[in-house]
Coordinates of C-alpha atoms in Angstrom, one line a residue:
Chain U
M9 CA 2.1 -31.8 8.6
P10 CA -0.4 -28.4 8.9
I11 CA 2.3 -24.8 7.7
I12 CA -1.0 -22.8 8.4
E13 CA -3.8 -23.8 11.5
V14 CA -6.8 -21.3 11.5
N15 CA -9.2 -22.3 14.0
G16 CA -12.2 -20.0 15.2
L17 CA -11.2 -16.9 13.4
R18 CA -14.1 -14.0 13.8
K19 CA -13.1 -10.9 12.1
T20 CA -15.5 -7.6 13.0
Y21 CA -15.7 -4.4 11.8
G22 CA -18.7 -2.3 14.3
A23 CA -22.0 -3.9 13.2
H24 CA -20.3 -5.5 10.1
T25 CA -19.3 -8.9 10.9
A26 CA -16.4 -9.7 7.9
V27 CA -15.3 -13.2 8.8
D28 CA -17.5 -15.4 11.0
D29 CA -15.4 -18.9 12.7
V30 CA -13.4 -19.9 9.8
T31 CA -11.3 -23.1 10.9
F32 CA -9.2 -24.3 7.8
T33 CA -5.2 -25.9 8.2
V34 CA -3.3 -25.2 4.7
D35 CA -1.1 -28.9 4.3
E36 CA 3.1 -27.1 3.5
G37 CA 3.6 -27.5 -0.4
E38 CA 0.4 -27.1 -1.4
I39 CA -1.7 -24.8 -3.6
F40 CA -4.7 -24.1 -1.2
G41 CA -7.7 -21.8 -2.8
I42 CA -9.9 -19.1 -1.2
L43 CA -12.1 -19.0 -3.0
G44 CA -15.6 -16.3 -3.0
P45 CA -18.0 -13.6 -4.0
N46 CA -16.7 -9.8 -3.4
G47 CA -17.4 -9.2 0.1
A48 CA -17.3 -13.2 1.7
G49 CA -14.3 -12.4 3.8
K50 CA -11.2 -13.6 2.1
T51 CA -8.8 -10.8 2.5
T52 CA -9.6 -10.6 5.7
A53 CA -9.1 -13.8 6.2
V54 CA -5.4 -13.2 4.9
E55 CA -4.7 -10.4 6.7
C56 CA -4.6 -11.8 9.3
L57 CA -2.4 -14.5 8.8
E58 CA -0.2 -11.9 7.3
G59 CA -0.6 -10.6 10.6
L60 CA -2.1 -7.2 9.3
R61 CA -4.8 -7.6 10.9
R62 CA -5.3 -9.0 14.6
P63 CA -8.3 -11.0 15.0
D64 CA -11.5 -10.2 17.7
T65 CA -12.0 -14.2 18.4
G66 CA -9.9 -17.5 17.5
T67 CA -6.6 -18.9 17.0
I68 CA -4.4 -18.8 13.5
R69 CA -0.2 -20.5 13.8
V70 CA 1.7 -19.7 10.4
A71 CA 4.5 -22.2 10.8
G72 CA 3.9 -22.4 14.8
L73 CA 4.0 -18.6 15.0
D74 CA 1.1 -16.2 15.8
P75 CA 1.2 -13.5 13.7
A76 CA -0.5 -10.4 15.5
T77 CA 2.4 -11.0 18.1
D78 CA 5.5 -12.9 15.8
R79 CA 6.1 -10.6 13.5
D80 CA 9.6 -10.4 13.3
E81 CA 10.2 -13.8 12.6
L82 CA 6.9 -14.7 10.7
T83 CA 7.6 -11.6 7.8
A84 CA 10.9 -13.9 7.0
I85 CA 9.1 -16.6 6.2
L86 CA 6.0 -14.8 4.6
G87 CA 6.3 -13.7 1.3
V88 CA 2.8 -11.5 0.8
Q89 CA 1.2 -9.7 -2.7
L90 CA -1.3 -8.1 -1.4
Q91 CA -4.8 -7.2 -3.9
E92 CA -4.0 -2.9 -3.0
S93 CA -0.6 -1.8 -3.3
E94 CA 1.3 1.1 -5.1
L95 CA 5.1 1.4 -4.6
Q96 CA 6.7 4.7 -4.5
E97 CA 5.7 6.4 -7.7
K98 CA 9.0 7.0 -9.2
L99 CA 11.3 3.6 -7.7
T100 CA 11.8 1.7 -11.1
V101 CA 11.9 -2.1 -11.1
R102 CA 15.4 -2.9 -10.6
E103 CA 15.3 0.2 -8.0
A104 CA 12.3 -1.7 -5.9
L105 CA 13.9 -5.1 -6.0
D106 CA 17.3 -4.4 -5.0
L107 CA 15.1 -2.3 -1.9
Y108 CA 12.7 -5.9 -0.9
S109 CA 16.2 -8.0 -1.6
A110 CA 18.2 -5.9 1.5
F111 CA 15.8 -6.7 3.9
Y112 CA 15.7 -10.2 4.0
P113 CA 19.4 -12.0 5.2
S114 CA 19.2 -14.9 1.5
P115 CA 17.2 -13.5 -1.1
E116 CA 17.1 -14.6 -4.3
D117 CA 18.6 -13.6 -6.9
S118 CA 16.9 -10.4 -8.4
H119 CA 18.2 -10.6 -11.8
A120 CA 17.4 -14.4 -12.3
L121 CA 14.1 -13.5 -10.4
A122 CA 13.2 -10.2 -13.0
E123 CA 14.4 -13.3 -15.4
R124 CA 11.5 -16.3 -14.8
L125 CA 8.6 -13.0 -13.9
G126 CA 9.2 -11.1 -17.6
L127 CA 10.7 -7.9 -16.2
T128 CA 14.6 -7.4 -18.0
T129 CA 12.9 -5.0 -20.2
K130 CA 11.9 -3.2 -17.5
L131 CA 14.5 -2.7 -15.0
T132 CA 14.5 1.0 -15.2
T133 CA 11.3 1.2 -15.6
R134 CA 9.7 3.6 -13.0
F135 CA 6.8 2.4 -11.0
G136 CA 4.4 4.3 -11.7
K137 CA 5.2 3.9 -15.8
L138 CA 4.5 0.8 -15.9
S139 CA 1.2 -1.4 -17.3
G140 CA -1.4 -3.0 -14.3
G141 CA 0.0 -6.5 -15.8
Q142 CA 3.7 -5.7 -15.2
K143 CA 2.6 -4.2 -11.6
Q144 CA 1.0 -7.4 -10.9
R145 CA 4.3 -8.8 -11.6
L146 CA 6.9 -7.1 -9.9
F147 CA 4.1 -7.4 -6.8
I148 CA 4.9 -11.1 -7.3
A149 CA 8.7 -10.7 -7.9
L150 CA 9.1 -9.2 -4.3
A151 CA 6.9 -11.9 -2.5
L152 CA 9.3 -14.7 -3.5
I153 CA 11.7 -12.2 -3.6
G154 CA 12.5 -13.1 0.4
R155 CA 12.5 -16.8 0.0
P156 CA 9.6 -17.5 2.0
R157 CA 8.1 -20.6 3.3
I158 CA 4.8 -19.3 2.6
V159 CA 3.4 -16.6 -0.2
V160 CA -0.3 -15.7 0.3
L161 CA -1.0 -14.1 -3.0
D162 CA -3.8 -12.1 -3.5
E163 CA -6.1 -11.1 -6.6
L164 CA -2.7 -12.6 -8.4
T165 CA -4.4 -12.2 -12.2
T166 CA -6.4 -9.6 -11.8
G167 CA -5.3 -7.2 -14.6
L168 CA -3.3 -10.0 -16.5
D169 CA -4.2 -10.8 -20.3
P170 CA -4.6 -14.8 -21.1
R171 CA -1.6 -15.6 -21.9
A172 CA 1.1 -13.3 -19.1
R173 CA -2.2 -14.8 -16.5
R174 CA -0.8 -18.5 -18.1
D175 CA 3.0 -18.1 -17.7
T176 CA 2.2 -17.0 -13.6
W177 CA 0.0 -20.4 -13.2
K178 CA 3.2 -22.3 -14.2
L179 CA 5.6 -19.8 -11.9
I180 CA 2.9 -20.6 -9.3
E181 CA 4.3 -24.1 -10.0
E182 CA 7.3 -24.1 -10.3
I183 CA 6.9 -22.4 -6.6
R184 CA 4.8 -24.7 -5.4
D185 CA 7.6 -27.0 -6.8
S186 CA 10.1 -26.0 -5.2
G187 CA 8.7 -26.9 -1.7
V188 CA 7.3 -23.4 -0.9
T189 CA 3.5 -23.3 0.6
V190 CA 1.5 -21.2 -1.8
V191 CA -2.6 -19.6 -0.3
L192 CA -4.1 -17.9 -3.5
V193 CA -7.4 -16.2 -2.8
T194 CA -8.9 -15.7 -5.9
H195 CA -12.0 -15.0 -8.8
F196 CA -11.3 -16.9 -11.2
M197 CA -12.3 -20.1 -11.2
E198 CA -10.2 -21.0 -13.9
E199 CA -7.3 -20.8 -11.9
A200 CA -8.5 -22.2 -8.8
Q201 CA -9.1 -25.4 -10.7
R202 CA -6.2 -24.9 -12.6
L203 CA -3.7 -25.2 -9.9
C204 CA -4.9 -25.1 -5.7
D205 CA -4.5 -28.5 -4.5
R206 CA -8.0 -28.1 -2.3
I207 CA -10.3 -25.0 -2.2
A208 CA -12.0 -23.4 0.7
V209 CA -15.2 -21.0 -0.5
F210 CA -16.1 -18.2 1.3
K211 CA -19.8 -17.4 1.3
Q212 CA -20.5 -14.3 3.7
G213 CA -17.4 -14.5 6.3
R214 CA -18.0 -18.4 7.1
I215 CA -16.6 -21.0 5.4
A216 CA -19.8 -22.6 2.9
A217 CA -17.7 -26.2 1.6
L218 CA -13.9 -26.7 1.6
D219 CA -12.4 -29.6 -1.0
T220 CA -10.7 -30.8 -3.7
P221 CA -11.4 -29.0 -7.0
A222 CA -13.4 -32.4 -7.8
G223 CA -14.7 -33.2 -5.1
L224 CA -16.2 -30.2 -4.9
I225 CA -17.1 -29.5 -8.4
G226 CA -17.9 -33.7 -7.5
R227 CA -20.7 -32.3 -4.7
S228 CA -22.8 -30.0 -7.7
A229 CA -26.1 -30.7 -8.5
G230 CA -24.9 -33.2 -11.3
D231 CA -21.0 -33.6 -12.8
T232 CA -22.2 -34.1 -16.0
V233 CA -24.0 -32.0 -18.3
I234 CA -25.6 -33.0 -20.5
S235 CA -27.6 -30.7 -23.8
F236 CA -29.1 -31.0 -27.5
T237 CA -31.9 -30.7 -29.0
P238 CA -34.3 -32.9 -30.5
S239 CA -35.7 -34.0 -33.2
R240 CA -38.8 -33.9 -32.1
P241 CA -40.3 -33.3 -28.5
L242 CA -39.7 -35.4 -25.6
D243 CA -42.5 -37.6 -23.3
H244 CA -42.9 -35.6 -20.8
D245 CA -42.8 -38.4 -17.9
D246 CA -39.9 -40.3 -19.6
L247 CA -37.5 -37.1 -18.6
A248 CA -38.4 -37.8 -15.3
H249 CA -37.1 -41.5 -15.5
L250 CA -33.7 -40.6 -16.6
P251 CA -32.1 -42.1 -13.3
D252 CA -28.7 -40.0 -11.5
A253 CA -30.9 -37.0 -12.9
Q254 CA -30.6 -34.1 -11.4
T255 CA -31.9 -30.9 -13.2
I256 CA -33.6 -31.0 -16.4
E257 CA -34.0 -26.9 -18.3
R258 CA -35.6 -26.8 -21.5
R259 CA -34.9 -23.2 -23.5
D260 CA -35.8 -23.3 -26.8
G261 CA -36.3 -26.5 -27.5
R262 CA -32.6 -27.0 -26.6
L263 CA -32.2 -29.9 -23.5
T264 CA -30.2 -29.2 -21.0
I265 CA -30.0 -32.1 -17.7
H266 CA -27.7 -32.2 -15.0
G267 CA -26.5 -36.0 -13.9
G268 CA -24.1 -38.4 -14.0
D269 CA -22.4 -41.5 -16.6
T270 CA -25.7 -43.1 -16.5
T271 CA -28.3 -40.6 -17.7
V272 CA -25.7 -39.8 -20.2
N273 CA -26.5 -43.7 -21.1
A274 CA -30.3 -43.8 -20.1
V275 CA -30.8 -40.8 -22.6
I276 CA -29.2 -42.4 -25.5
S277 CA -30.8 -45.7 -25.1
L278 CA -34.3 -43.6 -24.6
L279 CA -33.1 -42.0 -28.4
A280 CA -32.5 -45.1 -29.8
R281 CA -35.8 -46.3 -28.7
H282 CA -37.7 -43.2 -29.9
R283 CA -35.5 -42.6 -32.7
I284 CA -35.3 -39.2 -32.3
T285 CA -32.3 -37.3 -33.4
A286 CA -30.3 -35.3 -30.5
H287 CA -28.9 -32.1 -33.3
Q288 CA -26.3 -31.2 -31.1
L289 CA -25.3 -33.2 -28.4
R290 CA -22.4 -31.9 -25.9
V291 CA -21.6 -34.1 -22.9
T292 CA -19.1 -32.4 -20.4
D293 CA -18.4 -31.8 -16.8
S294 CA -19.7 -29.6 -14.9
T295 CA -17.0 -27.1 -14.4
L296 CA -15.7 -25.8 -10.7
D297 CA -18.1 -22.4 -12.0
D298 CA -21.0 -24.7 -11.5
A299 CA -20.6 -25.9 -7.6
F300 CA -19.3 -22.2 -7.0
L301 CA -22.9 -20.9 -8.2
E302 CA -24.4 -23.4 -6.5
L303 CA -22.5 -22.8 -3.1
T304 CA -22.3 -19.2 -3.3
E305 CA -25.9 -19.0 -4.7
D306 CA -28.3 -16.9 -1.8
R307 CA -30.8 -19.1 -1.1
E308 CA -33.2 -16.7 1.2
N309 CA -33.8 -14.8 -2.1
Chain X
M30 CA 23.7 -3.7 3.2
S31 CA 21.9 -2.9 6.0
A32 CA 17.6 -2.9 5.3
P33 CA 17.7 0.8 7.0
T34 CA 20.1 2.2 5.0
A35 CA 19.0 0.2 2.0
V36 CA 16.0 2.3 2.7
L37 CA 17.3 6.3 3.6
K38 CA 18.7 5.0 0.3
A39 CA 16.3 4.4 -2.1
E40 CA 14.2 8.0 -0.5
L41 CA 17.1 10.1 -0.7
R42 CA 17.1 9.0 -4.8
L43 CA 12.9 9.2 -4.6
F44 CA 13.3 13.2 -2.9
L45 CA 16.2 13.5 -5.6
R46 CA 14.2 13.7 -8.1
E47 CA 11.0 15.3 -7.3
P48 CA 12.5 18.7 -8.5
F49 CA 9.3 20.4 -7.1
S50 CA 10.2 19.7 -4.1
L51 CA 13.3 20.6 -3.8
F52 CA 12.9 24.6 -6.0
W53 CA 10.3 25.3 -2.7
I54 CA 12.7 23.9 0.0
V55 CA 16.2 24.2 -1.3
V56 CA 16.1 27.4 -3.9
F57 CA 13.3 29.7 -3.1
P58 CA 14.0 31.1 0.0
T59 CA 17.4 31.7 -0.8
L60 CA 15.8 33.0 -4.8
L61 CA 13.3 35.3 -2.3
L62 CA 16.4 36.9 -0.4
A63 CA 17.7 37.3 -3.3
I64 CA 15.2 39.6 -4.6
L65 CA 14.4 41.3 -1.5
G66 CA 18.5 42.2 -1.4
L67 CA 18.2 43.6 -5.3
I68 CA 15.9 46.6 -3.6
P69 CA 18.3 49.1 -2.8
S70 CA 16.5 50.9 0.3
F71 CA 16.7 47.5 1.5
R72 CA 21.0 47.5 1.8
E73 CA 20.4 50.8 3.6
P74 CA 20.8 51.1 7.5
S75 CA 17.1 52.2 8.9
A76 CA 17.0 54.1 11.9
E77 CA 13.1 52.0 12.9
L78 CA 15.1 49.3 12.9
G79 CA 18.0 49.9 15.3
G80 CA 20.2 51.1 12.3
N81 CA 19.7 46.8 11.1
R82 CA 19.1 46.4 6.9
V83 CA 15.7 44.7 6.2
I84 CA 18.0 42.2 4.1
D85 CA 19.9 41.4 7.7
L86 CA 16.8 40.6 9.5
Y87 CA 15.4 38.8 5.6
V88 CA 19.2 36.0 6.9
P89 CA 16.8 34.5 9.4
V90 CA 13.4 34.6 8.1
S91 CA 14.9 33.1 4.9
V92 CA 16.8 29.9 7.3
L93 CA 13.4 29.7 8.9
L94 CA 11.0 29.4 5.7
A95 CA 13.2 27.1 4.0
T96 CA 12.3 25.4 7.6
I97 CA 8.9 25.8 6.7
M98 CA 8.7 24.3 3.0
A99 CA 10.8 21.8 4.4
G100 CA 8.2 19.9 6.8
L101 CA 4.5 21.6 6.2
M102 CA 4.9 21.8 2.3
A103 CA 6.4 18.6 1.0
L104 CA 7.1 16.8 3.9
P105 CA 3.0 15.6 4.5
P106 CA 2.1 15.1 1.4
V107 CA 4.8 12.5 1.1
L108 CA 3.5 10.8 4.0
A109 CA 0.2 11.0 3.4
G110 CA 0.9 9.7 0.1
Y111 CA 2.7 6.0 1.7
R112 CA 0.5 5.8 3.6
E113 CA -2.7 6.3 1.2
R114 CA -1.1 4.5 -1.8
G115 CA -0.5 1.0 0.6
I116 CA 3.4 2.0 0.0
L117 CA 2.9 1.4 4.2
R118 CA 1.3 -1.6 4.7
R119 CA 3.1 -3.1 1.5
M120 CA 6.1 -2.5 4.0
S121 CA 4.8 -4.1 7.1
T122 CA 5.0 -7.7 5.7
T123 CA 8.3 -7.4 5.1
P124 CA 10.6 -8.0 8.0
V125 CA 11.5 -3.6 7.6
R126 CA 9.0 -1.6 9.5
P127 CA 7.3 0.6 7.6
A128 CA 7.9 3.5 11.2
A129 CA 11.7 3.1 8.5
L130 CA 9.7 4.6 5.7
L131 CA 8.8 7.5 7.6
A132 CA 11.9 8.3 9.8
A133 CA 14.1 8.5 6.3
Q134 CA 11.5 10.4 4.7
I135 CA 11.6 12.5 7.6
A136 CA 15.9 12.5 8.7
L137 CA 15.7 13.2 4.2
H138 CA 13.6 16.7 4.8
F139 CA 15.4 18.0 8.1
A140 CA 18.9 17.3 6.4
A141 CA 16.9 20.1 3.0
A142 CA 16.3 22.6 5.1
L143 CA 19.4 22.3 6.5
V144 CA 21.5 22.6 2.9
S145 CA 18.7 25.4 2.6
A146 CA 19.1 27.5 5.5
L147 CA 23.2 26.8 4.6
L148 CA 22.6 28.6 1.4
A149 CA 20.7 31.1 2.5
I150 CA 23.1 32.2 4.5
A151 CA 26.1 32.3 2.5
T152 CA 24.5 33.9 0.2
G153 CA 23.8 36.4 2.5
R154 CA 27.5 37.2 3.2
L155 CA 28.8 36.9 0.2
A156 CA 25.8 39.1 -2.2
F157 CA 24.7 41.4 0.7
G158 CA 27.2 41.1 3.4
V159 CA 25.2 40.0 6.5
D160 CA 27.2 39.7 8.8
L161 CA 27.8 35.2 9.6
P162 CA 25.2 34.8 13.5
A163 CA 28.3 35.8 15.6
H164 CA 26.9 33.5 18.3
P165 CA 26.9 29.7 15.7
P166 CA 25.9 27.9 18.6
G167 CA 22.7 29.7 20.1
Y168 CA 22.0 30.6 16.1
I169 CA 21.7 26.6 15.7
L170 CA 20.4 25.1 18.4
A171 CA 17.3 27.5 17.3
L172 CA 17.7 26.7 13.8
L173 CA 17.4 22.5 15.1
L174 CA 14.8 23.6 17.4
G175 CA 12.5 25.4 14.7
A176 CA 13.6 23.0 12.1
L177 CA 12.3 20.3 14.1
S178 CA 9.0 22.2 14.7
A179 CA 8.5 22.5 11.5
L180 CA 8.2 18.7 10.5
A181 CA 6.8 17.8 13.9
L182 CA 3.5 20.2 12.5
G183 CA 3.7 18.3 8.9
S184 CA 3.9 14.9 10.9
A185 CA 0.7 15.8 13.0
I186 CA -1.2 17.1 10.4
T187 CA -0.6 14.2 8.2
A188 CA -1.7 11.6 11.4
I189 CA -4.8 14.2 12.1
T190 CA -6.1 14.1 8.8
P191 CA -7.6 10.4 7.0
T192 CA -7.2 11.2 3.4
A193 CA -4.0 12.7 1.4
K194 CA -6.5 15.2 0.5
A195 CA -7.9 16.4 3.5
T196 CA -3.3 16.7 4.3
N197 CA -2.7 19.1 1.8
V198 CA -5.6 21.1 2.4
A199 CA -4.8 21.2 6.0
G200 CA -1.4 21.8 5.9
T201 CA -2.1 25.1 3.1
I202 CA -4.4 25.6 6.1
V203 CA -2.0 26.2 8.4
F204 CA 0.9 27.2 6.1
F205 CA 0.2 30.9 5.7
P206 CA 0.0 31.7 9.0
T207 CA 3.6 30.1 9.9
M208 CA 5.2 32.1 7.2
F209 CA 3.5 35.0 9.4
L210 CA 5.0 33.6 12.8
A211 CA 7.8 33.3 10.7
G212 CA 8.1 36.5 10.0
V213 CA 7.6 36.7 5.5
W214 CA 6.0 39.2 5.7
V215 CA 7.1 40.7 8.6
P216 CA 10.0 40.7 10.6
V217 CA 8.9 39.5 14.1
Q218 CA 11.7 42.3 15.2
A219 CA 9.6 44.6 13.3
M220 CA 6.1 44.3 14.6
P221 CA 4.9 46.0 17.1
E222 CA 5.5 45.2 20.1
L223 CA 2.5 43.2 21.2
L224 CA 2.4 40.7 18.6
Q225 CA 6.1 40.4 18.1
H226 CA 4.3 39.5 22.4
I227 CA 2.2 37.2 20.7
V228 CA 4.1 35.4 18.3
G229 CA 6.6 34.5 20.7
Y230 CA 4.1 32.0 22.4
F231 CA 4.1 29.9 18.4
P232 CA 7.0 28.1 17.4
F233 CA 8.1 29.7 14.7
G234 CA 7.1 33.6 16.8
A235 CA 9.7 32.4 18.8
A236 CA 12.4 31.0 16.9
A237 CA 12.8 33.9 15.2
Q238 CA 14.0 35.9 17.6
A239 CA 15.7 33.3 18.8
L240 CA 17.4 33.1 15.5
D241 CA 17.6 37.1 15.6
D242 CA 19.5 36.8 19.3
A243 CA 21.9 34.7 17.9
A244 CA 22.7 36.4 15.0
Q245 CA 23.1 39.8 17.0
G246 CA 26.1 38.5 19.5
G247 CA 23.4 36.9 22.7
W248 CA 22.4 33.6 23.7
P249 CA 18.8 32.7 23.4
A250 CA 16.0 34.1 25.7
W251 CA 15.4 30.6 26.9
S252 CA 12.4 31.0 26.5
D253 CA 12.3 32.1 23.0
L254 CA 14.2 28.6 22.5
G255 CA 12.0 26.4 25.1
V256 CA 8.4 27.2 23.5
P257 CA 9.7 25.7 20.4
A258 CA 11.2 22.4 22.1
A259 CA 7.8 21.9 23.5
W260 CA 5.6 23.0 20.6
T261 CA 8.0 19.8 19.1
A262 CA 7.2 17.8 22.1
L263 CA 3.7 18.5 21.8
L264 CA 3.6 17.9 18.2
I265 CA 5.1 14.7 18.4
A266 CA 3.3 13.5 20.9
A267 CA -0.1 14.0 18.4
A268 CA 1.3 13.1 15.3
V269 CA 2.3 9.6 17.0
R270 CA -1.7 9.0 19.2
W271 CA -3.6 9.8 16.3
F272 CA -0.9 8.4 13.5
R273 CA -2.7 6.0 11.4
W274 CA -1.4 3.3 9.1
E275 CA -3.5 3.3 6.4

């Protein structure tokens, strides 16, 4: 059952089309990723969901509400973390939590929330004195404080150190497990791969692909990557006849082959047949990174 | 606690954490009055001023200065900063409208201007024997209109300038002529008649006349109340028309 429905969304600024004919749905309880290079229209799209911008054409329904007209009902069920926003410089963490909890009918307990986000020791610190990561965690807390049904998190872990990033991921999974639908805008592949149930890849204002992380990886040139340095050069014909091999690169005597499981087996028997030793043999799954780069590559250039 | 109350409470706390704003709005006008009052000749009645003393004329000037400091010096940077730093945007994704934040700040600056005006009047009375306004309702009305036009002017400046930096520059440019109109350099009553006539078309010049009339015990001329009222309406309309939330 979709909780968010976006149909034919289009938004232009003067001559520039930021979002062009974007259609997707988000199911209740899933973590939906919006991925794409800078300027691909990700933020514009979610700002239309949040009611901050009015689409030029297209319809949006969030829990049955139109963000452009049903502002009062929407803000009560939608928690938001904006990509670029600040709080009053001299407002303390505790005051910010208390202020925002006064906006909602049945807010989360602000102390429990501060504890979950590791802000307990910062309650009396002013916003202006917080580090980037602490500000980010405070914004996540403010997005959750109204017990929303849906949260939209834009560039969630930008500015967090690796440890804090992992803690935040765990938190997002807990949020989802409590039944909240999460829309996550990101450009961290690892984050999208780890957290998202489905991902829409944006490219130049359009959706280039929409699939599960595994599905996106499976679409790319080959989902298995074999790389090794042969003890002596391999015959070109032998390589060309490897089954399922999508791409073969040679660099400084090292071979990198994108293919599938049958390719792996064929490479191993080929090496055995010619009694060639493969130094530093690595067989890895290709990552979302590979899929992403391929999907968003500018083919005109 | 209701949401608007929570906003007002938080903004009051923040307002009290701005020592410079508080100094310029609440302390400076009275400080200026006190410095002028320490000059002996300013405490002597002067035939040129119709038997008044300079210090008598400077109490209404200090009162108007308080409103200008609040509306033009202190308010615009706060509003422009809230807009530029995305604080209004963040709030517009909550059930509370960002206008509540602007309203709270305007109300607090209004209150601070009134506190400052009372301080100036009290200091004039206690330290320099300046008579209390002889026509309190007229005086209060003129003071409220002066304060409202200062806040409306500051809001309009914020509305038509796109960035916080531009707001500050525009505010400073408007600030000095406004002080002149209010009579900070030469009290309006001491200006040549033609100049008095001209400044009467501007909100602070007219408010200065109205305050002076009420201080002397008369009901202010309707034109001197109408001018700041009309300016306030015009400036509020401009502010509402051109204000951008981001």
